[in-house]
Amino acid sequence: MTADAVLPNPAAGVADEVAAYPPAVDLRTMMAKRPLPAVAPGTVDASSLTGEEPARLARRVLDKLNASLAAGDAAGVEECFNASQAYWKDSVALTWHLRTFGTPSTIAASLLETSRLRGLSREGFQVDGDAHFDPMFSFIDCHISFATSSPATKAIGKVLLLPVRGGDGNQVEWKIWILSTRVKSLDVHPENEALLRQPGRAISGEQDFETQTLIVGGGNAAVVLAARLKALGVESVMVERYSQAGDNWARRYGSLQFHVPTSSTQTPFLPYDDSLLGRMLKREDLANHMRRYVAEFHLNILTSSRVQSSVFDTSTKKWTITIKTPAGRVTATARHVVQATGLGSQQPFVPKLADEGLYKGVAIHSTEYQNPEVSLKAKGVRSVLVVGSANTAFDVLQDVHDAGLEVTMVARSATFVFPVEYLDNPLALGAYNTAGAGADEVDRNILSLPTLVEAWLTKGLFASLARAEPEKDR
């Protein structure tokens, strides 16, 4: 196989060079070890699980869980969970981290410790709204809410309950299959969107300054975090290496686009324009929205600047950050520093190859790629080899093909390819398109599932959609 140009993908090979922490695992291996639990036909009468009955059953289980937690009864807590498979997924509510626990005994020990440390309220976990029975998977789906005192928070979540036959084979007990908990708000810092309209600070890049939080970066994560903090009454300043927010998108290749529905990528406080909801977001859409975000909310940003050093003072509990700006060097002092510089895709990784000098064609990294005309055709390229199979690789592949060049993709391992319409299904990310469904509510449902369970459900959904289209080439 020969090619006039070779374009390595940014992510290709990175996993071989950087040690993962925690250690990476193969999701397929985990799925093989932990299939979804099966409920035997006839275990429950679906016709009896209507109206208030699912909520009543959920309340009974939660009452037992709350009583066991209050009594410090580890065996009682463990008894509330499904013995063959159970999960507790916490998002900052009790563990103050993103954690998933996977056996009843581990869940019981962790819940007892964290509920004590965080001061779970006397009421414990409470049913929040309606509960319903899912006849396809035979579980009860119930939203919950609770509060903590250390620190004072309001939190939400959900429980999925499975029916389990007792030892006599007749009586059915409902056990927790999945408990999901997520912090909603800090009482000491209630969110106030009116603060977003207040003027920002005049930061010139010529004088030293102090702020509560310094954010390194000016892309999506940075500007959304800056807005969230401002709504909480916490000041921040972003340091962006390019001349304006959003340039991390605007300076990339012309055919760049997101590969998920726009409705599932909404930003808080300021959604994308309705005209963008029917298609994938392009490079310009992303860049323009970031700039609009900064302007509308008067966010503090120091552009064309780079962080050169940072030192933490253990006595004052503050950071001292040296920043190079167009006007020279300034020093910033902050209680917190957040790195929001992305996943490293703009740090080119080009594998070292034996006798690489023998290749005389064009060899560029995707960070250098602009479009087929400038990057390839102008250099006499007629055939292209794209190394890698992630989003960037497919963007470039399509771009080069549309320009009439011969193109081949080389993937290190098998790549799962499916129609993008599958993601837009109402049972997948298309849930964000459902009329009347707010993003917060959909987030609450989608983000509640452990990764392993989500993988199983997605696999089943995509297989079902594929069976409905037997005429398509596989």
CSV table of C-alpha atoms in Angstrom, one decimal:
chain,number,residue,atom,x,y,z
A,1,MET,CA,0.0,0.0,0.0
A,2,THR,CA,1.4,3.4,-0.9
A,3,ALA,CA,0.2,6.9,-0.2
A,4,ASP,CA,1.3,10.4,-1.1
A,5,ALA,CA,0.4,11.7,2.4
A,6,VAL,CA,0.1,10.2,5.8
A,7,LEU,CA,-2.0,11.9,8.6
A,8,PRO,CA,-1.6,10.5,12.1
A,9,ASN,CA,-4.6,10.9,14.4
A,10,PRO,CA,-3.9,12.9,17.6
A,11,ALA,CA,-5.0,10.0,19.9
A,12,ALA,CA,-3.2,7.2,18.1
A,13,GLY,CA,-0.5,5.8,20.3
A,14,VAL,CA,-1.1,8.0,23.3
A,15,ALA,CA,-2.4,5.1,25.4
A,16,ASP,CA,0.8,3.3,24.8
A,17,GLU,CA,2.9,6.1,26.2
A,18,VAL,CA,0.9,7.4,29.2
A,19,ALA,CA,0.2,5.1,32.2
A,20,ALA,CA,-3.5,5.2,33.2
A,21,TYR,CA,-4.7,5.9,36.7
A,22,PRO,CA,-6.8,4.1,37.8
A,23,PRO,CA,-5.6,1.3,35.5
A,24,ALA,CA,-7.6,1.1,32.3
A,25,VAL,CA,-9.9,-1.9,31.9
A,26,ASP,CA,-11.5,-3.5,28.9
A,27,LEU,CA,-15.2,-2.8,29.1
A,28,ARG,CA,-16.0,-5.9,26.9
A,29,THR,CA,-14.2,-8.1,29.5
A,30,MET,CA,-16.2,-6.5,32.3
A,31,MET,CA,-19.5,-7.0,30.3
A,32,ALA,CA,-18.7,-10.7,29.8
A,33,LYS,CA,-18.2,-11.1,33.6
A,34,ARG,CA,-21.2,-9.1,34.6
A,35,PRO,CA,-24.3,-9.5,32.4
A,36,LEU,CA,-27.5,-7.7,33.2
A,37,PRO,CA,-29.5,-9.5,35.9
A,38,ALA,CA,-32.5,-11.6,34.5
A,39,VAL,CA,-35.9,-11.6,36.2
A,40,ALA,CA,-37.7,-14.9,35.6
A,41,PRO,CA,-41.1,-14.6,33.8
A,42,GLY,CA,-44.0,-14.5,36.2
A,43,THR,CA,-42.0,-13.2,39.1
A,44,VAL,CA,-44.3,-10.2,39.4
A,45,ASP,CA,-47.7,-9.3,38.0
A,46,ALA,CA,-47.2,-6.2,36.0
A,47,SER,CA,-50.9,-5.3,36.1
A,48,SER,CA,-50.6,-4.8,39.9
A,49,LEU,CA,-47.7,-2.3,39.6
A,50,THR,CA,-49.6,0.8,38.5
A,51,GLY,CA,-50.6,4.0,40.2
A,52,GLU,CA,-49.0,4.6,43.6
A,53,GLU,CA,-47.9,1.0,44.1
A,54,PRO,CA,-44.3,1.4,42.7
A,55,ALA,CA,-43.8,4.4,44.9
A,56,ARG,CA,-45.1,2.5,47.9
A,57,LEU,CA,-42.8,-0.4,47.3
A,58,ALA,CA,-39.8,2.0,46.8
A,59,ARG,CA,-40.7,3.8,50.0
A,60,ARG,CA,-40.7,0.6,51.9
A,61,VAL,CA,-37.1,-0.3,50.7
A,62,LEU,CA,-35.8,3.2,51.4
A,63,ASP,CA,-37.3,3.2,54.9
A,64,LYS,CA,-35.4,0.0,55.7
A,65,LEU,CA,-32.2,1.5,54.2
A,66,ASN,CA,-32.6,4.7,56.2
A,67,ALA,CA,-33.3,2.8,59.4
A,68,SER,CA,-30.2,0.6,58.9
A,69,LEU,CA,-28.0,3.6,58.1
A,70,ALA,CA,-29.2,5.4,61.2
A,71,ALA,CA,-28.5,2.4,63.4
A,72,GLY,CA,-25.1,1.8,61.8
A,73,ASP,CA,-26.3,-1.7,60.8
A,74,ALA,CA,-24.0,-2.9,58.0
A,75,ALA,CA,-25.8,-6.2,57.6
A,76,GLY,CA,-29.2,-4.3,57.4
A,77,VAL,CA,-27.9,-2.0,54.7
A,78,GLU,CA,-26.4,-4.9,52.7
A,79,GLU,CA,-29.7,-6.7,52.9
A,80,CYS,CA,-31.4,-3.8,51.0
A,81,PHE,CA,-29.3,-4.5,47.9
A,82,ASN,CA,-29.7,-7.2,45.3
A,83,ALA,CA,-27.2,-9.9,46.3
A,84,SER,CA,-26.3,-11.1,42.8
A,85,GLN,CA,-25.6,-7.6,41.4
A,86,ALA,CA,-25.8,-4.1,42.8
A,87,TYR,CA,-24.2,-0.7,42.2
A,88,TRP,CA,-24.0,2.6,44.0
A,89,LYS,CA,-22.9,5.5,41.7
A,90,ASP,CA,-22.1,8.7,43.5
A,91,SER,CA,-21.4,12.1,41.8
A,92,VAL,CA,-19.9,14.3,44.5
A,93,ALA,CA,-23.0,13.9,46.8
A,94,LEU,CA,-21.6,11.7,49.6
A,95,THR,CA,-18.1,10.7,48.4
A,96,TRP,CA,-17.2,14.1,47.1
A,97,HIS,CA,-15.8,12.3,44.1
A,98,LEU,CA,-17.1,10.4,41.1
A,99,ARG,CA,-17.3,6.8,42.4
A,100,THR,CA,-19.1,3.6,41.6
A,101,PHE,CA,-19.2,0.7,44.1
A,102,GLY,CA,-20.1,-2.7,42.9
A,103,THR,CA,-21.0,-5.3,45.6
A,104,PRO,CA,-23.6,-5.1,48.4
A,105,SER,CA,-21.0,-5.4,51.2
A,106,THR,CA,-18.8,-2.7,49.7
A,107,ILE,CA,-21.8,-0.5,49.1
A,108,ALA,CA,-22.9,-1.0,52.7
A,109,ALA,CA,-19.6,-0.1,54.2
A,110,SER,CA,-19.1,2.9,52.0
A,111,LEU,CA,-22.6,4.2,52.6
A,112,LEU,CA,-22.3,3.9,56.3
A,113,GLU,CA,-19.0,5.8,56.3
A,114,THR,CA,-19.9,8.6,53.9
A,115,SER,CA,-23.4,9.2,55.2
A,116,ARG,CA,-21.9,9.7,58.7
A,117,LEU,CA,-19.1,12.0,57.4
A,118,ARG,CA,-21.5,14.1,55.3
A,119,GLY,CA,-24.3,14.2,57.9
A,120,LEU,CA,-27.1,12.6,56.0
A,121,SER,CA,-30.3,14.2,57.2
A,122,ARG,CA,-32.5,12.3,59.7
A,123,GLU,CA,-35.1,11.8,56.9
A,124,GLY,CA,-32.5,10.0,54.8
A,125,PHE,CA,-33.4,9.1,51.2
A,126,GLN,CA,-36.9,10.0,50.2
A,127,VAL,CA,-39.1,9.2,47.2
A,128,ASP,CA,-39.2,12.3,45.0
A,129,GLY,CA,-42.2,12.4,42.7
A,130,ASP,CA,-43.7,9.4,40.9
A,131,ALA,CA,-42.2,6.0,40.5
A,132,HIS,CA,-43.0,3.6,37.7
A,133,PHE,CA,-42.5,-0.1,36.8
A,134,ASP,CA,-40.6,-0.9,33.6
A,135,PRO,CA,-42.2,-4.1,32.1
A,136,MET,CA,-39.3,-4.7,29.7
A,137,PHE,CA,-36.7,-5.1,32.4
A,138,SER,CA,-39.0,-5.7,35.4
A,139,PHE,CA,-37.6,-3.0,37.6
A,140,ILE,CA,-39.1,-0.1,39.5
A,141,ASP,CA,-37.6,3.3,38.6
A,142,CYS,CA,-37.9,5.9,41.4
A,143,HIS,CA,-36.4,9.4,41.8
A,144,ILE,CA,-35.1,10.2,45.2
A,145,SER,CA,-33.9,13.3,47.1
A,146,PHE,CA,-31.9,13.9,50.3
A,147,ALA,CA,-29.9,16.5,52.2
A,148,THR,CA,-26.6,16.6,54.0
A,149,SER,CA,-25.2,18.9,56.7
A,150,SER,CA,-21.4,18.6,56.3
A,151,PRO,CA,-21.4,20.6,54.1
A,152,ALA,CA,-25.1,21.6,53.8
A,153,THR,CA,-26.3,20.4,50.4
A,154,LYS,CA,-29.4,19.3,48.6
A,155,ALA,CA,-29.0,16.2,46.6
A,156,ILE,CA,-31.0,14.0,44.1
A,157,GLY,CA,-30.7,10.6,42.6
A,158,LYS,CA,-32.7,7.5,41.8
A,159,VAL,CA,-33.1,3.9,42.7
A,160,LEU,CA,-33.8,1.0,40.4
A,161,LEU,CA,-35.4,-1.9,42.3
A,162,LEU,CA,-35.5,-5.6,41.2
A,163,PRO,CA,-38.0,-8.2,42.4
A,164,VAL,CA,-36.3,-11.2,44.1
A,165,ARG,CA,-38.0,-14.3,45.3
A,166,GLY,CA,-37.5,-15.2,48.9
A,167,GLY,CA,-36.2,-18.5,50.2
A,168,ASP,CA,-39.6,-20.2,50.1
A,169,GLY,CA,-39.9,-19.4,46.4
A,170,ASN,CA,-43.2,-17.6,46.8
A,171,GLN,CA,-42.7,-14.2,48.5
A,172,VAL,CA,-41.2,-11.5,46.3
A,173,GLU,CA,-39.0,-8.8,47.9
A,174,TRP,CA,-37.8,-5.7,46.1
A,175,LYS,CA,-34.1,-5.1,46.3
A,176,ILE,CA,-31.9,-2.1,45.2
A,177,TRP,CA,-30.1,-2.9,41.9
A,178,ILE,CA,-28.8,0.6,41.3
A,179,LEU,CA,-28.6,3.5,43.8
A,180,SER,CA,-27.5,6.8,42.2
A,181,THR,CA,-26.7,9.9,44.1
A,182,ARG,CA,-25.8,13.4,42.9
A,183,VAL,CA,-25.3,16.7,44.6
A,184,LYS,CA,-27.7,19.4,43.3
A,185,SER,CA,-26.8,22.5,45.2
A,186,LEU,CA,-24.7,23.9,48.1
A,187,ASP,CA,-26.8,25.7,50.6
A,188,VAL,CA,-24.1,28.2,51.4
A,189,HIS,CA,-23.7,29.0,47.7
A,190,PRO,CA,-27.2,29.0,46.1
A,191,GLU,CA,-27.1,29.5,42.3
A,192,ASN,CA,-28.2,32.9,41.3
A,193,GLU,CA,-28.4,33.5,37.5
A,194,ALA,CA,-28.9,37.2,38.0
A,195,LEU,CA,-25.2,37.4,39.0
A,196,LEU,CA,-24.3,36.4,35.4
A,197,ARG,CA,-25.4,39.9,34.1
A,198,GLN,CA,-23.2,41.8,36.5
A,199,PRO,CA,-20.1,43.5,34.9
A,200,GLY,CA,-16.8,41.7,34.9
A,201,ARG,CA,-13.4,43.0,36.0
A,202,ALA,CA,-11.1,45.1,33.9
A,203,ILE,CA,-8.0,42.9,33.6
A,204,SER,CA,-5.4,44.5,31.4
A,205,GLY,CA,-2.6,42.0,31.5
A,206,GLU,CA,-0.3,44.8,32.8
A,207,GLN,CA,-1.0,44.7,36.5
A,208,ASP,CA,-0.8,41.9,39.1
A,209,PHE,CA,-4.2,40.7,40.3
A,210,GLU,CA,-5.9,38.5,42.9
A,211,THR,CA,-8.9,36.3,42.3
A,212,GLN,CA,-10.7,33.4,44.0
A,213,THR,CA,-10.2,31.0,41.1
A,214,LEU,CA,-7.8,31.0,38.2
A,215,ILE,CA,-8.9,28.9,35.2
A,216,VAL,CA,-6.2,27.8,32.7
A,217,GLY,CA,-7.9,27.7,29.3
A,218,GLY,CA,-10.7,29.4,27.4
A,219,GLY,CA,-12.6,26.6,25.7
A,220,ASN,CA,-15.9,24.9,26.6
A,221,ALA,CA,-15.0,23.6,30.0
A,222,ALA,CA,-13.4,26.8,31.0
A,223,VAL,CA,-16.2,29.2,30.1
A,224,VAL,CA,-18.9,27.0,31.4
A,225,LEU,CA,-17.0,26.6,34.7
A,226,ALA,CA,-16.5,30.4,34.9
A,227,ALA,CA,-20.2,31.0,34.4
A,228,ARG,CA,-21.2,28.3,37.0
A,229,LEU,CA,-18.8,29.9,39.5
A,230,LYS,CA,-20.1,33.4,38.8
A,231,ALA,CA,-23.7,32.2,39.3
A,232,LEU,CA,-22.5,30.9,42.7
A,233,GLY,CA,-20.9,34.2,43.6
A,234,VAL,CA,-17.4,32.9,43.1
A,235,GLU,CA,-15.1,35.1,41.0
A,236,SER,CA,-12.8,33.6,38.5
A,237,VAL,CA,-10.3,34.7,35.8
A,238,MET,CA,-9.6,32.6,32.7
A,239,VAL,CA,-6.1,32.6,31.0
A,240,GLU,CA,-6.4,31.7,27.3
A,241,ARG,CA,-3.4,31.3,25.0
A,242,TYR,CA,-5.2,32.4,21.9
A,243,SER,CA,-6.6,35.9,21.1
A,244,GLN,CA,-10.2,35.1,22.1
A,245,ALA,CA,-12.3,32.4,23.6
A,246,GLY,CA,-13.3,29.7,21.2
A,247,ASP,CA,-10.1,29.9,19.2
A,248,ASN,CA,-9.3,26.3,20.3
A,249,TRP,CA,-12.1,25.4,17.8
A,250,ALA,CA,-11.7,28.2,15.2
A,251,ARG,CA,-8.0,27.4,14.6
A,252,ARG,CA,-8.6,23.7,13.8
A,253,TYR,CA,-9.3,22.0,10.5
A,254,GLY,CA,-12.2,23.3,8.5
A,255,SER,CA,-14.4,20.1,8.4
A,256,LEU,CA,-14.4,19.6,12.2
A,257,GLN,CA,-17.8,18.7,13.7
A,258,PHE,CA,-19.2,17.2,16.8
A,259,HIS,CA,-20.4,13.6,16.4
A,260,VAL,CA,-23.4,13.7,18.7
A,261,PRO,CA,-26.7,15.5,18.5
A,262,THR,CA,-26.5,19.2,19.4
A,263,SER,CA,-29.4,18.9,21.9
A,264,SER,CA,-27.2,16.6,24.0
A,265,THR,CA,-24.3,19.1,24.1
A,266,GLN,CA,-26.2,22.1,25.5
A,267,THR,CA,-24.4,24.6,27.7
A,268,PRO,CA,-26.0,25.8,31.0
A,269,PHE,CA,-27.7,29.3,31.1
A,270,LEU,CA,-27.2,29.9,27.4
A,271,PRO,CA,-28.4,27.2,25.0
A,272,TYR,CA,-27.3,26.9,21.3
A,273,ASP,CA,-29.6,28.7,18.9
A,274,ASP,CA,-32.6,26.7,17.7
A,275,SER,CA,-31.3,26.8,14.1
A,276,LEU,CA,-28.4,24.5,15.2
A,277,LEU,CA,-30.5,21.8,16.8
A,278,GLY,CA,-31.2,19.9,13.5
A,279,ARG,CA,-27.6,19.2,12.7
A,280,MET,CA,-24.1,18.5,14.1
A,281,LEU,CA,-22.2,21.5,15.5
A,282,LYS,CA,-19.5,22.7,13.2
A,283,ARG,CA,-16.2,24.4,14.1
A,284,GLU,CA,-17.6,27.9,13.6
A,285,ASP,CA,-20.7,27.1,15.7
A,286,LEU,CA,-18.6,26.0,18.6
A,287,ALA,CA,-16.2,29.0,18.4
A,288,ASN,CA,-19.0,31.6,18.0
A,289,HIS,CA,-21.0,30.2,21.0
A,290,MET,CA,-18.0,30.3,23.3
A,291,ARG,CA,-17.4,34.0,22.4
A,292,ARG,CA,-21.1,34.8,22.9
A,293,TYR,CA,-21.0,33.1,26.2
A,294,VAL,CA,-18.1,35.2,27.5
A,295,ALA,CA,-19.6,38.4,26.2
A,296,GLU,CA,-23.2,37.9,27.5
A,297,PHE,CA,-22.1,36.9,31.0
A,298,HIS,CA,-19.2,39.4,31.2
A,299,LEU,CA,-16.7,36.6,32.1
A,300,ASN,CA,-13.2,37.6,33.1
A,301,ILE,CA,-10.6,36.4,30.6
A,302,LEU,CA,-7.0,37.2,29.9
A,303,THR,CA,-6.3,36.4,26.2
A,304,SER,CA,-3.1,35.8,24.2
A,305,SER,CA,-1.5,34.8,27.6
A,306,ARG,CA,0.2,31.7,28.9
A,307,VAL,CA,0.8,30.4,32.4
A,308,GLN,CA,4.6,30.1,33.0
A,309,SER,CA,4.7,28.8,36.6
A,310,SER,CA,2.6,28.2,39.7
A,311,VAL,CA,3.6,27.8,43.3
A,312,PHE,CA,1.3,26.8,46.2
A,313,ASP,CA,2.0,28.4,49.6
A,314,THR,CA,1.0,26.0,52.3
A,315,SER,CA,0.8,28.7,54.9
A,316,THR,CA,-1.5,31.1,53.1
A,317,LYS,CA,-3.2,28.3,51.2
A,318,LYS,CA,-3.0,30.3,48.0
A,319,TRP,CA,-1.4,29.9,44.6
A,320,THR,CA,1.0,32.3,43.0
A,321,ILE,CA,0.9,32.1,39.2
A,322,THR,CA,3.2,33.8,36.8
A,323,ILE,CA,1.5,34.7,33.5
A,324,LYS,CA,3.1,35.9,30.3
A,325,THR,CA,0.8,38.5,28.6
A,326,PRO,CA,1.2,40.6,25.5
A,327,ALA,CA,2.2,43.5,27.8
A,328,GLY,CA,4.9,41.5,29.7
A,329,ARG,CA,4.6,39.3,32.9
A,330,VAL,CA,2.0,39.6,35.6
A,331,THR,CA,1.5,37.7,38.9
A,332,ALA,CA,-1.9,36.3,39.9
A,333,THR,CA,-2.8,35.1,43.3
A,334,ALA,CA,-5.7,32.6,43.7
A,335,ARG,CA,-7.1,30.2,46.2
A,336,HIS,CA,-7.9,27.7,43.5
A,337,VAL,CA,-6.4,26.8,40.1
A,338,VAL,CA,-8.3,24.8,37.6
A,339,GLN,CA,-6.7,23.3,34.5
A,340,ALA,CA,-9.2,23.3,31.6
A,341,THR,CA,-6.9,22.7,28.7
A,342,GLY,CA,-8.6,19.7,27.2
A,343,LEU,CA,-7.6,16.0,26.9
A,344,GLY,CA,-4.3,16.7,25.1
A,345,SER,CA,-5.5,16.3,21.5
A,346,GLN,CA,-3.6,19.4,20.5
A,347,GLN,CA,-0.3,18.0,21.7
A,348,PRO,CA,0.8,16.1,18.6
A,349,PHE,CA,1.9,12.6,19.1
A,350,VAL,CA,3.9,11.1,16.2
A,351,PRO,CA,5.2,7.6,16.7
A,352,LYS,CA,8.9,7.0,16.0
A,353,LEU,CA,9.3,4.6,13.1
A,354,ALA,CA,12.3,2.8,11.9
A,355,ASP,CA,13.8,4.2,8.6
A,356,GLU,CA,11.1,6.9,8.6
A,357,GLY,CA,13.4,9.0,6.5
A,358,LEU,CA,12.9,6.6,3.5
A,359,TYR,CA,9.3,8.0,3.0
A,360,LYS,CA,9.5,11.1,0.8
A,361,GLY,CA,5.8,12.0,0.7
A,362,VAL,CA,3.9,14.5,2.8
A,363,ALA,CA,3.6,13.4,6.4
A,364,ILE,CA,1.6,15.7,8.7
A,365,HIS,CA,-0.2,15.5,12.0
A,366,SER,CA,-3.9,16.2,12.1
A,367,THR,CA,-3.1,19.4,14.2
A,368,GLU,CA,-1.4,20.7,11.0
A,369,TYR,CA,-4.2,19.7,8.7
A,370,GLN,CA,-6.5,22.6,7.4
A,371,ASN,CA,-8.3,21.3,4.3
A,372,PRO,CA,-7.5,19.1,1.3
A,373,GLU,CA,-6.7,22.0,-1.0
A,374,VAL,CA,-4.1,23.7,1.2
A,375,SER,CA,-2.7,20.8,3.1
A,376,LEU,CA,-2.7,18.1,0.4
A,377,LYS,CA,-3.6,19.1,-3.2
A,378,ALA,CA,-1.3,22.1,-3.2
A,379,LYS,CA,1.6,19.7,-2.5
A,380,GLY,CA,0.7,17.3,-5.3
A,381,VAL,CA,-1.0,14.7,-3.1
A,382,ARG,CA,-3.4,12.2,-4.8
A,383,SER,CA,-3.7,9.5,-2.3
A,384,VAL,CA,-3.9,9.7,1.5
A,385,LEU,CA,-3.4,7.3,4.4
A,386,VAL,CA,-5.2,8.3,7.6
A,387,VAL,CA,-3.7,6.6,10.7
A,388,GLY,CA,-6.3,6.3,13.4
A,389,SER,CA,-10.1,5.8,13.7
A,390,ALA,CA,-11.4,8.4,16.2
A,391,ASN,CA,-13.6,11.4,15.4
A,392,THR,CA,-10.8,13.5,13.9
A,393,ALA,CA,-9.8,10.6,11.6
A,394,PHE,CA,-13.3,10.2,10.3
A,395,ASP,CA,-13.7,14.0,9.7
A,396,VAL,CA,-10.5,14.0,7.7
A,397,LEU,CA,-11.4,10.8,5.9
A,398,GLN,CA,-14.7,12.3,4.7
A,399,ASP,CA,-13.1,15.6,3.8
A,400,VAL,CA,-10.4,14.0,1.7
A,401,HIS,CA,-12.8,11.7,0.0
A,402,ASP,CA,-15.2,14.6,-0.9
A,403,ALA,CA,-12.2,16.4,-2.4
A,404,GLY,CA,-11.7,13.5,-4.9
A,405,LEU,CA,-8.5,12.0,-3.4
A,406,GLU,CA,-8.0,8.3,-2.8
A,407,VAL,CA,-8.0,7.7,0.9
A,408,THR,CA,-7.4,4.7,3.2
A,409,MET,CA,-7.8,4.5,6.9
A,410,VAL,CA,-5.6,2.3,9.1
A,411,ALA,CA,-7.0,1.4,12.6
A,412,ARG,CA,-4.9,-0.2,15.3
A,413,SER,CA,-8.0,-2.3,16.5
A,414,ALA,CA,-11.6,-2.9,15.5
A,415,THR,CA,-13.7,0.2,15.4
A,416,PHE,CA,-17.4,0.1,16.2
A,417,VAL,CA,-19.2,2.0,13.5
A,418,PHE,CA,-23.0,2.7,13.6
A,419,PRO,CA,-25.4,5.1,12.0
A,420,VAL,CA,-25.4,8.4,13.8
A,421,GLU,CA,-29.2,8.3,13.8
A,422,TYR,CA,-29.0,5.6,16.4
A,423,LEU,CA,-27.7,8.2,18.9
A,424,ASP,CA,-30.7,10.4,18.1
A,425,ASN,CA,-33.1,7.7,19.2
A,426,PRO,CA,-35.4,8.7,22.1
A,427,LEU,CA,-33.9,5.9,24.2
A,428,ALA,CA,-30.4,7.3,23.7
A,429,LEU,CA,-29.2,10.9,23.4
A,430,GLY,CA,-32.4,11.7,21.4
A,431,ALA,CA,-34.0,11.9,24.8
A,432,TYR,CA,-32.8,15.5,24.9
A,433,ASN,CA,-35.1,16.2,21.9
A,434,THR,CA,-38.2,15.0,23.7
A,435,ALA,CA,-40.8,17.7,23.9
A,436,GLY,CA,-41.1,19.0,27.5
A,437,ALA,CA,-38.0,17.2,28.7
A,438,GLY,CA,-35.5,19.7,30.2
A,439,ALA,CA,-31.8,19.0,30.0
A,440,ASP,CA,-31.6,18.7,33.8
A,441,GLU,CA,-34.2,16.0,33.9
A,442,VAL,CA,-32.6,14.0,31.0
A,443,ASP,CA,-29.2,14.4,32.7
A,444,ARG,CA,-30.7,13.0,35.9
A,445,ASN,CA,-31.8,9.9,34.0
A,446,ILE,CA,-28.9,9.3,31.7
A,447,LEU,CA,-26.1,10.1,34.2
A,448,SER,CA,-27.6,7.8,36.9
A,449,LEU,CA,-26.4,4.6,35.3
A,450,PRO,CA,-23.1,2.9,36.0
A,451,THR,CA,-20.9,2.7,32.8
A,452,LEU,CA,-21.2,-1.1,32.7
A,453,VAL,CA,-25.0,-1.0,32.8
A,454,GLU,CA,-25.2,1.8,30.3
A,455,ALA,CA,-23.0,-0.3,27.9
A,456,TRP,CA,-25.3,-3.2,28.1
A,457,LEU,CA,-28.4,-1.1,27.5
A,458,THR,CA,-26.8,0.7,24.6
A,459,LYS,CA,-25.6,-2.6,23.0
A,460,GLY,CA,-29.2,-3.9,23.3
A,461,LEU,CA,-30.7,-0.8,21.8
A,462,PHE,CA,-28.3,-0.6,18.9
A,463,ALA,CA,-28.8,-4.3,18.2
A,464,SER,CA,-32.6,-3.8,18.2
A,465,LEU,CA,-32.3,-0.8,15.8
A,466,ALA,CA,-30.0,-2.8,13.5
A,467,ARG,CA,-32.5,-5.7,13.3
A,468,ALA,CA,-35.2,-3.3,12.2
A,469,GLU,CA,-33.1,-2.4,9.2
A,470,PRO,CA,-32.0,-5.8,7.7
A,471,GLU,CA,-31.6,-4.2,4.3
A,472,LYS,CA,-28.6,-2.1,5.4
A,473,ASP,CA,-25.2,-3.4,4.6
A,474,ARG,CA,-23.4,-4.5,7.7
